[in-house]
């Protein structure tokens, strides 16, 4: 592998562990806390997880290691979208495994959960793993989105585990993958396989967080990368003074990524999906909100600005969700063929007009034509509109343009409106992890092995107090069932880890709310710059604004 100078330098970096995990494996002891209950639906979750429900919270402390010695053969998978630091979870896991006994083995199953089903794996060695220390990406073994959830899949995994003599499986994934980790752990326990299952909280989206998990890994680096780019764009906008930049950021339904980037860069506008839903805002209201900022700034001679749009926004606009539901219905089954056979867009438009309710057609009719067409082109394998593929940054900028034309005609708007569009997602998911993510991920992996060594299963590797220096971090584990409740999924009640959306009474949103009026009118941009790996701790080890505000710092 050809290494860049930064890659070589990052190889030299020693990730920081929480204080209690420093000083060698022989000095890590366990403190068992109180039994746990799920966050809701206790009786139902208990009935579904009879072998793994209600277990105690675990904290590691300094003391003599009392775990039983046995040969460990651990399998690990990366699941879902990439997040900076995934390689370090595996490095931390590997180092703890080998420090405990050099005859222990770590197998990496390739391409995500399907690697476990297909028995496609590599055995990690020092030489192989060293190339990936402190680097971004998931290319060490690849990732995938196959879900491990059926009895049939679990039977195959059990066979694969038996073949390799696996003692444990570590699943590095988001809320869905860790929900599946809990189900797999229960299956393995119920069938007396002796295979433990441990999860690690990953996702740039920041939506796997709760009273136990302070942040999912990757959120820090991804938002810092997007914030650097947004800051650069702000500076460009403020230099040329001729464009409004509409920037969509990844993050799925939750707006954590957008909010964190807004806290870092102080743009003129940042939409928050959760607020749009709570206030039942219409497309016209959102358009007017942005247009008001453009108008005020334009009339002050500031014909430029920056608006951040979370990728999930349109799902939160009630009238838009209703429209999507009607379109899904309109094209259900054979009706897609009928629609596709129509000769041109004019004929399709008439078909749509006839098929939608008056209310939904009125919403459809105000959309720019490219969005109208996107709604009918991009379908998922189940025939549903893929909302995340809608270019909402262009949708809002076009709607704002149309609104400004009206205001110009009425004589209230006197400025000029030039638009630029951006989508930041893939740019941040594989960045070199920040020092925070490098340390946090390495600790999560190291800690995951300590949970395995002490015999725990169905636990999420938990490292808390992470807004403080790593020395003060607290390592331990929490039963995944504690984070679960019952939710309706695909027409069935399912036990799942509760997804965290932006809390409108939480400190990060409150801070944003208190400042956004000023940011909308004046130019208050802040330029966070690139992630720094070397230099003073207050620059290099900085965590997110979201975490700092949540912790009251
Ligand atoms: P995860 O939930 O798997 O961590 O996904 C993160 C994410 O980057 C989302 O922000 C984004 O919507 C999605 O993955 C994109 O998925 P894909 O890589 O399949 O295009």
JSON list of N, CA, C and O and ligand atoms in Angstrom, two decimals, residues 79-83 145 173-175 177 202-205 207 226 249-253 257 311 388 423 425-426 429 499, ligand 1:
[
{"chain": "A", "resi": 79, "resn": "UNK", "atom": "N", "xyz": [-20.91, -2.46, 9.65]},
{"chain": "A", "resi": 79, "resn": "UNK", "atom": "CA", "xyz": [-22.25, -2.54, 9.08]},
{"chain": "A", "resi": 79, "resn": "UNK", "atom": "C", "xyz": [-22.78, -1.15, 8.72]},
{"chain": "A", "resi": 79, "resn": "UNK", "atom": "O", "xyz": [-22.69, -0.22, 9.51]},
{"chain": "A", "resi": 80, "resn": "UNK", "atom": "N", "xyz": [-23.31, -1.00, 7.51]},
{"chain": "A", "resi": 80, "resn": "UNK", "atom": "CA", "xyz": [-23.94, 0.26, 7.11]},
{"chain": "A", "resi": 80, "resn": "UNK", "atom": "C", "xyz": [-22.97, 1.28, 6.54]},
{"chain": "A", "resi": 80, "resn": "UNK", "atom": "O", "xyz": [-21.87, 0.93, 6.09]},
{"chain": "A", "resi": 81, "resn": "UNK", "atom": "N", "xyz": [-23.37, 2.55, 6.61]},
{"chain": "A", "resi": 81, "resn": "UNK", "atom": "CA", "xyz": [-22.59, 3.62, 6.00]},
{"chain": "A", "resi": 81, "resn": "UNK", "atom": "C", "xyz": [-21.27, 3.85, 6.72]},
{"chain": "A", "resi": 81, "resn": "UNK", "atom": "O", "xyz": [-21.15, 3.63, 7.92]},
{"chain": "A", "resi": 82, "resn": "UNK", "atom": "N", "xyz": [-20.27, 4.28, 5.97]},
{"chain": "A", "resi": 82, "resn": "UNK", "atom": "CA", "xyz": [-18.95, 4.52, 6.54]},
{"chain": "A", "resi": 82, "resn": "UNK", "atom": "C", "xyz": [-19.01, 5.64, 7.59]},
{"chain": "A", "resi": 82, "resn": "UNK", "atom": "O", "xyz": [-19.83, 6.56, 7.47]},
{"chain": "A", "resi": 83, "resn": "UNK", "atom": "N", "xyz": [-18.11, 5.57, 8.56]},
{"chain": "A", "resi": 83, "resn": "UNK", "atom": "CA", "xyz": [-18.00, 6.63, 9.58]},
{"chain": "A", "resi": 83, "resn": "UNK", "atom": "C", "xyz": [-16.54, 6.67, 10.01]},
{"chain": "A", "resi": 83, "resn": "UNK", "atom": "O", "xyz": [-15.95, 5.61, 10.30]},
{"chain": "A", "resi": 145, "resn": "UNK", "atom": "N", "xyz": [-24.98, -3.31, 3.75]},
{"chain": "A", "resi": 145, "resn": "UNK", "atom": "CA", "xyz": [-26.25, -3.02, 4.41]},
{"chain": "A", "resi": 145, "resn": "UNK", "atom": "C", "xyz": [-27.18, -4.23, 4.56]},
{"chain": "A", "resi": 145, "resn": "UNK", "atom": "O", "xyz": [-28.36, -4.07, 4.85]},
{"chain": "A", "resi": 173, "resn": "UNK", "atom": "N", "xyz": [-22.00, -0.84, 14.16]},
{"chain": "A", "resi": 173, "resn": "UNK", "atom": "CA", "xyz": [-23.09, -0.35, 13.31]},
{"chain": "A", "resi": 173, "resn": "UNK", "atom": "C", "xyz": [-23.96, 0.69, 14.00]},
{"chain": "A", "resi": 173, "resn": "UNK", "atom": "O", "xyz": [-23.69, 1.11, 15.14]},
{"chain": "A", "resi": 174, "resn": "UNK", "atom": "N", "xyz": [-25.00, 1.10, 13.30]},
{"chain": "A", "resi": 174, "resn": "UNK", "atom": "CA", "xyz": [-25.92, 2.11, 13.80]},
{"chain": "A", "resi": 174, "resn": "UNK", "atom": "C", "xyz": [-27.06, 1.49, 14.61]},
{"chain": "A", "resi": 174, "resn": "UNK", "atom": "O", "xyz": [-26.95, 0.35, 15.10]},
{"chain": "A", "resi": 175, "resn": "UNK", "atom": "N", "xyz": [-28.17, 2.21, 14.75]},
{"chain": "A", "resi": 175, "resn": "UNK", "atom": "CA", "xyz": [-29.25, 1.73, 15.61]},
{"chain": "A", "resi": 175, "resn": "UNK", "atom": "C", "xyz": [-29.84, 0.42, 15.13]},
{"chain": "A", "resi": 175, "resn": "UNK", "atom": "O", "xyz": [-30.06, -0.50, 15.91]},
{"chain": "A", "resi": 177, "resn": "UNK", "atom": "N", "xyz": [-28.41, -1.90, 13.15]},
{"chain": "A", "resi": 177, "resn": "UNK", "atom": "CA", "xyz": [-27.42, -3.00, 13.25]},
{"chain": "A", "resi": 177, "resn": "UNK", "atom": "C", "xyz": [-27.26, -3.44, 14.70]},
{"chain": "A", "resi": 177, "resn": "UNK", "atom": "O", "xyz": [-27.08, -4.63, 14.98]},
{"chain": "A", "resi": 202, "resn": "UNK", "atom": "N", "xyz": [-21.93, 3.25, 15.93]},
{"chain": "A", "resi": 202, "resn": "UNK", "atom": "CA", "xyz": [-21.38, 3.98, 14.78]},
{"chain": "A", "resi": 202, "resn": "UNK", "atom": "C", "xyz": [-22.46, 4.73, 14.04]},
{"chain": "A", "resi": 202, "resn": "UNK", "atom": "O", "xyz": [-23.57, 4.21, 13.92]},
{"chain": "A", "resi": 203, "resn": "UNK", "atom": "N", "xyz": [-22.25, 5.89, 13.58]},
{"chain": "A", "resi": 203, "resn": "UNK", "atom": "CA", "xyz": [-22.98, 6.56, 12.50]},
{"chain": "A", "resi": 203, "resn": "UNK", "atom": "C", "xyz": [-22.65, 8.05, 12.51]},
{"chain": "A", "resi": 203, "resn": "UNK", "atom": "O", "xyz": [-22.62, 8.68, 13.58]},
{"chain": "A", "resi": 204, "resn": "UNK", "atom": "N", "xyz": [-22.39, 8.58, 11.32]},
{"chain": "A", "resi": 204, "resn": "UNK", "atom": "CA", "xyz": [-22.13, 10.03, 11.22]},
{"chain": "A", "resi": 204, "resn": "UNK", "atom": "C", "xyz": [-23.40, 10.80, 11.53]},
{"chain": "A", "resi": 204, "resn": "UNK", "atom": "O", "xyz": [-23.36, 11.98, 11.82]},
{"chain": "A", "resi": 205, "resn": "UNK", "atom": "N", "xyz": [-24.57, 10.12, 11.44]},
{"chain": "A", "resi": 205, "resn": "UNK", "atom": "CA", "xyz": [-25.85, 10.84, 11.57]},
{"chain": "A", "resi": 205, "resn": "UNK", "atom": "C", "xyz": [-26.10, 11.35, 12.99]},
{"chain": "A", "resi": 205, "resn": "UNK", "atom": "O", "xyz": [-26.95, 12.22, 13.20]},
{"chain": "A", "resi": 207, "resn": "UNK", "atom": "N", "xyz": [-27.63, 9.93, 15.35]},
{"chain": "A", "resi": 207, "resn": "UNK", "atom": "CA", "xyz": [-28.95, 9.59, 15.88]},
{"chain": "A", "resi": 207, "resn": "UNK", "atom": "C", "xyz": [-28.94, 8.34, 16.76]},
{"chain": "A", "resi": 207, "resn": "UNK", "atom": "O", "xyz": [-29.99, 7.91, 17.24]},
{"chain": "A", "resi": 226, "resn": "UNK", "atom": "N", "xyz": [-17.56, 18.71, 7.16]},
{"chain": "A", "resi": 226, "resn": "UNK", "atom": "CA", "xyz": [-18.57, 19.52, 6.47]},
{"chain": "A", "resi": 226, "resn": "UNK", "atom": "C", "xyz": [-18.46, 20.99, 6.91]},
{"chain": "A", "resi": 226, "resn": "UNK", "atom": "O", "xyz": [-18.62, 21.90, 6.10]},
{"chain": "A", "resi": 249, "resn": "UNK", "atom": "N", "xyz": [-26.87, 18.66, 3.68]},
{"chain": "A", "resi": 249, "resn": "UNK", "atom": "CA", "xyz": [-25.92, 17.78, 4.38]},
{"chain": "A", "resi": 249, "resn": "UNK", "atom": "C", "xyz": [-26.60, 16.44, 4.71]},
{"chain": "A", "resi": 249, "resn": "UNK", "atom": "O", "xyz": [-27.79, 16.39, 4.97]},
{"chain": "A", "resi": 250, "resn": "UNK", "atom": "N", "xyz": [-25.80, 15.39, 4.71]},
{"chain": "A", "resi": 250, "resn": "UNK", "atom": "CA", "xyz": [-26.31, 14.05, 5.05]},
{"chain": "A", "resi": 250, "resn": "UNK", "atom": "C", "xyz": [-26.80, 13.99, 6.49]},
{"chain": "A", "resi": 250, "resn": "UNK", "atom": "O", "xyz": [-26.57, 14.92, 7.26]},
{"chain": "A", "resi": 251, "resn": "UNK", "atom": "N", "xyz": [-27.38, 12.89, 6.85]},
{"chain": "A", "resi": 251, "resn": "UNK", "atom": "CA", "xyz": [-27.82, 12.72, 8.24]},
{"chain": "A", "resi": 251, "resn": "UNK", "atom": "C", "xyz": [-29.13, 11.97, 8.36]},
{"chain": "A", "resi": 251, "resn": "UNK", "atom": "O", "xyz": [-29.66, 11.80, 9.45]},
{"chain": "A", "resi": 252, "resn": "UNK", "atom": "N", "xyz": [-29.67, 11.49, 7.24]},
{"chain": "A", "resi": 252, "resn": "UNK", "atom": "CA", "xyz": [-30.97, 10.82, 7.23]},
{"chain": "A", "resi": 252, "resn": "UNK", "atom": "C", "xyz": [-32.05, 11.70, 7.84]},
{"chain": "A", "resi": 252, "resn": "UNK", "atom": "O", "xyz": [-31.99, 12.91, 7.70]},
{"chain": "A", "resi": 253, "resn": "UNK", "atom": "N", "xyz": [-33.02, 11.10, 8.57]},
{"chain": "A", "resi": 253, "resn": "UNK", "atom": "CA", "xyz": [-34.17, 11.85, 9.07]},
{"chain": "A", "resi": 253, "resn": "UNK", "atom": "C", "xyz": [-33.76, 12.92, 10.08]},
{"chain": "A", "resi": 253, "resn": "UNK", "atom": "O", "xyz": [-34.29, 14.03, 10.07]},
{"chain": "A", "resi": 257, "resn": "UNK", "atom": "N", "xyz": [-26.67, 16.55, 12.16]},
{"chain": "A", "resi": 257, "resn": "UNK", "atom": "CA", "xyz": [-25.50, 16.99, 11.38]},
{"chain": "A", "resi": 257, "resn": "UNK", "atom": "C", "xyz": [-25.68, 18.45, 10.97]},
{"chain": "A", "resi": 257, "resn": "UNK", "atom": "O", "xyz": [-24.77, 19.27, 11.13]},
{"chain": "A", "resi": 311, "resn": "UNK", "atom": "N", "xyz": [-30.72, 16.56, 4.93]},
{"chain": "A", "resi": 311, "resn": "UNK", "atom": "CA", "xyz": [-31.21, 15.74, 3.81]},
{"chain": "A", "resi": 311, "resn": "UNK", "atom": "C", "xyz": [-32.61, 15.18, 4.03]},
{"chain": "A", "resi": 311, "resn": "UNK", "atom": "O", "xyz": [-33.32, 14.92, 3.07]},
{"chain": "A", "resi": 388, "resn": "UNK", "atom": "N", "xyz": [-34.79, 10.67, 0.06]},
{"chain": "A", "resi": 388, "resn": "UNK", "atom": "CA", "xyz": [-33.43, 11.21, 0.27]},
{"chain": "A", "resi": 388, "resn": "UNK", "atom": "C", "xyz": [-32.77, 11.61, -1.05]},
{"chain": "A", "resi": 388, "resn": "UNK", "atom": "O", "xyz": [-31.80, 12.34, -1.06]},
{"chain": "A", "resi": 423, "resn": "UNK", "atom": "N", "xyz": [-24.01, 19.38, -2.13]},
{"chain": "A", "resi": 423, "resn": "UNK", "atom": "CA", "xyz": [-24.48, 18.29, -1.28]},
{"chain": "A", "resi": 423, "resn": "UNK", "atom": "C", "xyz": [-23.24, 17.69, -0.60]},
{"chain": "A", "resi": 423, "resn": "UNK", "atom": "O", "xyz": [-22.37, 17.18, -1.28]},
{"chain": "A", "resi": 425, "resn": "UNK", "atom": "N", "xyz": [-21.88, 14.90, 1.80]},
{"chain": "A", "resi": 425, "resn": "UNK", "atom": "CA", "xyz": [-22.20, 13.63, 2.46]},
{"chain": "A", "resi": 425, "resn": "UNK", "atom": "C", "xyz": [-20.98, 12.74, 2.40]},
{"chain": "A", "resi": 425, "resn": "UNK", "atom": "O", "xyz": [-20.25, 12.57, 3.37]},
{"chain": "A", "resi": 426, "resn": "UNK", "atom": "N", "xyz": [-20.72, 12.23, 1.19]},
{"chain": "A", "resi": 426, "resn": "UNK", "atom": "CA", "xyz": [-19.62, 11.28, 1.02]},
{"chain": "A", "resi": 426, "resn": "UNK", "atom": "C", "xyz": [-18.27, 11.92, 1.31]},
{"chain": "A", "resi": 426, "resn": "UNK", "atom": "O", "xyz": [-17.31, 11.22, 1.65]},
{"chain": "A", "resi": 429, "resn": "UNK", "atom": "N", "xyz": [-17.52, 11.10, 5.16]},
{"chain": "A", "resi": 429, "resn": "UNK", "atom": "CA", "xyz": [-17.71, 9.82, 5.85]},
{"chain": "A", "resi": 429, "resn": "UNK", "atom": "C", "xyz": [-16.43, 9.01, 6.00]},
{"chain": "A", "resi": 429, "resn": "UNK", "atom": "O", "xyz": [-16.39, 8.08, 6.79]},
{"chain": "A", "resi": 499, "resn": "UNK", "atom": "N", "xyz": [-34.47, 5.73, 18.02]},
{"chain": "A", "resi": 499, "resn": "UNK", "atom": "CA", "xyz": [-33.62, 6.67, 17.27]},
{"chain": "A", "resi": 499, "resn": "UNK", "atom": "C", "xyz": [-33.71, 8.05, 17.92]},
{"chain": "A", "resi": 499, "resn": "UNK", "atom": "O", "xyz": [-34.79, 8.48, 18.30]},
{"chain": "B", "resi": 1, "resn": "LIG", "atom": "P1", "xyz": [-25.76, 4.78, 8.53]},
{"chain": "B", "resi": 1, "resn": "LIG", "atom": "O1", "xyz": [-27.08, 5.01, 9.17]},
{"chain": "B", "resi": 1, "resn": "LIG", "atom": "O2", "xyz": [-25.62, 3.42, 7.98]},
{"chain": "B", "resi": 1, "resn": "LIG", "atom": "O3", "xyz": [-24.62, 5.15, 9.44]},
{"chain": "B", "resi": 1, "resn": "LIG", "atom": "O4", "xyz": [-25.70, 5.75, 7.27]},
{"chain": "B", "resi": 1, "resn": "LIG", "atom": "C1", "xyz": [-25.12, 6.99, 7.21]},
{"chain": "B", "resi": 1, "resn": "LIG", "atom": "C2", "xyz": [-25.42, 7.66, 5.88]},
{"chain": "B", "resi": 1, "resn": "LIG", "atom": "O5", "xyz": [-24.25, 8.36, 5.50]},
{"chain": "B", "resi": 1, "resn": "LIG", "atom": "C3", "xyz": [-26.61, 8.60, 5.89]},
{"chain": "B", "resi": 1, "resn": "LIG", "atom": "O6", "xyz": [-26.28, 9.88, 6.38]},
{"chain": "B", "resi": 1, "resn": "LIG", "atom": "C4", "xyz": [-27.00, 8.62, 4.44]},
{"chain": "B", "resi": 1, "resn": "LIG", "atom": "O7", "xyz": [-28.37, 8.96, 4.26]},
{"chain": "B", "resi": 1, "resn": "LIG", "atom": "C5", "xyz": [-26.75, 7.21, 4.02]},
{"chain": "B", "resi": 1, "resn": "LIG", "atom": "O8", "xyz": [-25.72, 6.72, 4.86]},
{"chain": "B", "resi": 1, "resn": "LIG", "atom": "C6", "xyz": [-26.35, 7.08, 2.57]},
{"chain": "B", "resi": 1, "resn": "LIG", "atom": "O9", "xyz": [-26.25, 5.75, 2.26]},
{"chain": "B", "resi": 1, "resn": "LIG", "atom": "P2", "xyz": [-25.44, 5.13, 1.04]},
{"chain": "B", "resi": 1, "resn": "LIG", "atom": "O10", "xyz": [-24.02, 5.06, 1.44]},
{"chain": "B", "resi": 1, "resn": "LIG", "atom": "O11", "xyz": [-26.02, 3.78, 0.92]},
{"chain": "B", "resi": 1, "resn": "LIG", "atom": "O12", "xyz": [-25.62, 6.02, -0.15]}
]
